[in-house]
CSV table of C-alpha atoms and ligand atoms in Angstrom, one decimal:
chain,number,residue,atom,x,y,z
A,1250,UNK,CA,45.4,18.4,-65.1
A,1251,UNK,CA,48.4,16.7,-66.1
A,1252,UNK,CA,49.4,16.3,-62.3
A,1253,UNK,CA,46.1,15.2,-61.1
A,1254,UNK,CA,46.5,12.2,-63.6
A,1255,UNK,CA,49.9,11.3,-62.0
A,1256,UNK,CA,48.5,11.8,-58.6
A,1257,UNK,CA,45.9,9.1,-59.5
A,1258,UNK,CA,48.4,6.7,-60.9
A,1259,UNK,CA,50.4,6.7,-57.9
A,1260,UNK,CA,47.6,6.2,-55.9
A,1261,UNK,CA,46.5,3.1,-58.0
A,1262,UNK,CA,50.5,2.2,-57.4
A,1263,UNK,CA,50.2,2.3,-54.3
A,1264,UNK,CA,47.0,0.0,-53.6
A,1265,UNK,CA,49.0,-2.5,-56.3
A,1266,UNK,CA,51.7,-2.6,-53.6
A,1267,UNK,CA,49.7,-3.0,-50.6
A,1268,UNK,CA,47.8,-6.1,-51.8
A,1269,UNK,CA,51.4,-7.2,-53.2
A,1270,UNK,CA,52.7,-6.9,-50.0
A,1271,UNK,CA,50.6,-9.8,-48.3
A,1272,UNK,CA,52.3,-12.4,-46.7
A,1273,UNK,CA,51.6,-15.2,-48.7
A,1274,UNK,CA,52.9,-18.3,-46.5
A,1275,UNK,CA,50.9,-17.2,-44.3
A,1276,UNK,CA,47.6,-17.0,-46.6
A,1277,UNK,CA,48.6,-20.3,-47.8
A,1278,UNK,CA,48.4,-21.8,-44.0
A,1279,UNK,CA,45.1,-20.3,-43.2
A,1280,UNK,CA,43.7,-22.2,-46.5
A,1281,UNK,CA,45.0,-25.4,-45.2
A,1282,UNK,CA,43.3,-24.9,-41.9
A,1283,UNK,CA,40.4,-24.5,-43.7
A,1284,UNK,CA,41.0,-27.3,-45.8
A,1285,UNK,CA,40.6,-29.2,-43.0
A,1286,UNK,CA,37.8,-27.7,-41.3
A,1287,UNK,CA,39.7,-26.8,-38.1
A,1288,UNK,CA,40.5,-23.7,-36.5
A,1289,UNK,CA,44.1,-22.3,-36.6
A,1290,UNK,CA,44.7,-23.2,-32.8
A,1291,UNK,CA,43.9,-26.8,-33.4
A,1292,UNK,CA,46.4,-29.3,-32.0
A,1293,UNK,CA,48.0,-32.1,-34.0
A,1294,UNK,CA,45.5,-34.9,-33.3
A,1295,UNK,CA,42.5,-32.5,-34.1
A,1296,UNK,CA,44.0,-32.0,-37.4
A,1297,UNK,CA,44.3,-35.6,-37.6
A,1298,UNK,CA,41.2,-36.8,-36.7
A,1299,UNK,CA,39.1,-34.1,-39.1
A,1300,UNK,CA,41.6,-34.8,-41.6
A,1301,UNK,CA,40.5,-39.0,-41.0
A,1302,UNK,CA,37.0,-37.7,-41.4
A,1303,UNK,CA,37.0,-35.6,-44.9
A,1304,UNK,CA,39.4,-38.5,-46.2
A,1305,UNK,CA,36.4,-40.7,-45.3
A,1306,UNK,CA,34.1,-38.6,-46.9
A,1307,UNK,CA,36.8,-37.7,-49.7
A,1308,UNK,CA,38.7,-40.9,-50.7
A,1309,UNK,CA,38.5,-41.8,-54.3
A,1310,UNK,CA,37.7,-45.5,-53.5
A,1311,UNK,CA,34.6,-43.8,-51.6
A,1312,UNK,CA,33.8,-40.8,-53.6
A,1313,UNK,CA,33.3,-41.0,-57.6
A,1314,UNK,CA,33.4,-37.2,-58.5
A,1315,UNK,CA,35.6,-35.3,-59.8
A,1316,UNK,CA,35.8,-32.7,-57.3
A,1317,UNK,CA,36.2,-35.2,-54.5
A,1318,UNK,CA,39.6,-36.3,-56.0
A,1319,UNK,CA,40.9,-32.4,-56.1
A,1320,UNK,CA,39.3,-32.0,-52.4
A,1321,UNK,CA,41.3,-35.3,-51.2
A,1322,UNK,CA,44.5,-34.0,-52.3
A,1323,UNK,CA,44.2,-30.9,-50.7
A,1324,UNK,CA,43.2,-32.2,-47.4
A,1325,UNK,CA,46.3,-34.8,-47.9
A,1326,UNK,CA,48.5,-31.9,-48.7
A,1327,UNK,CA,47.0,-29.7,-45.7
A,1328,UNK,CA,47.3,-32.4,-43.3
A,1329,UNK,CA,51.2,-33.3,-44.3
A,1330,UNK,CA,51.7,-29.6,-43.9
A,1331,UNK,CA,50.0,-28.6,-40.6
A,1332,UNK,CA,51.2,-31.9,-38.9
A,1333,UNK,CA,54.5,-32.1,-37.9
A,1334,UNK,CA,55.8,-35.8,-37.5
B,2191,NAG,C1,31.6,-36.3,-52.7
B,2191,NAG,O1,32.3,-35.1,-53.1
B,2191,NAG,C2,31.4,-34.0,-53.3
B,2191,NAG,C3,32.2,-32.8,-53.7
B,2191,NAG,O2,33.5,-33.1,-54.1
B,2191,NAG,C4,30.6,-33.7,-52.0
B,2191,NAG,O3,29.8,-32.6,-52.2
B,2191,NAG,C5,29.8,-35.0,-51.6
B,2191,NAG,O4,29.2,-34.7,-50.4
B,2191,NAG,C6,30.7,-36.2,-51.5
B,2191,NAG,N1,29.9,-37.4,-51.3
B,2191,NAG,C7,29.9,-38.1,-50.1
B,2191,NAG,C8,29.1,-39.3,-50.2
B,2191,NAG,O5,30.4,-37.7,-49.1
């Protein structure tokens, strides 16, 4: 019995260390692509040019909710990320 629990436990260990294990810069990335609504082989100016459009549709000058803000930063952040200057 004893050794059935501890064969459970390392199992549950192990499944702890696998999702652990992610590469998170990676994961990160992928959420900025689609931040911006573009796919991961975009190039530089297609990043730009969707970014230009959810800033549009973002901007707090343009868009009064809350959420909107939150959303503009993260496309701002994406964009500064993806797009190397
Ligand atoms: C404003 O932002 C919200 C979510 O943050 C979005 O659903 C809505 O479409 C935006 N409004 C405009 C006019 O784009």
């Amino acid at each position: 019995m004893a050794a059935l629990g501890a064969f459970h436990w390392m199992q549950t260990c192990m499944i702890l260390l696998l999702c652990l294990s992610e590469p998170l810069p990676a994961a990160s990335q992928n959420n900025y692509y689609e931040t911006l609504n573009v796919e991961p082989t975009a190039t530089d100016s297609q990043i730009k040019k969707s970014f230009r459009k959810l800033a549009m549709k973002y901007h707090p000058d343009k868009n009064k909710s809350t959420d909107a803000e939150k959303t503009f930063r993260e496309i701002a952040e994406g964009k500064h990320f993806l797009v190397n200057f």
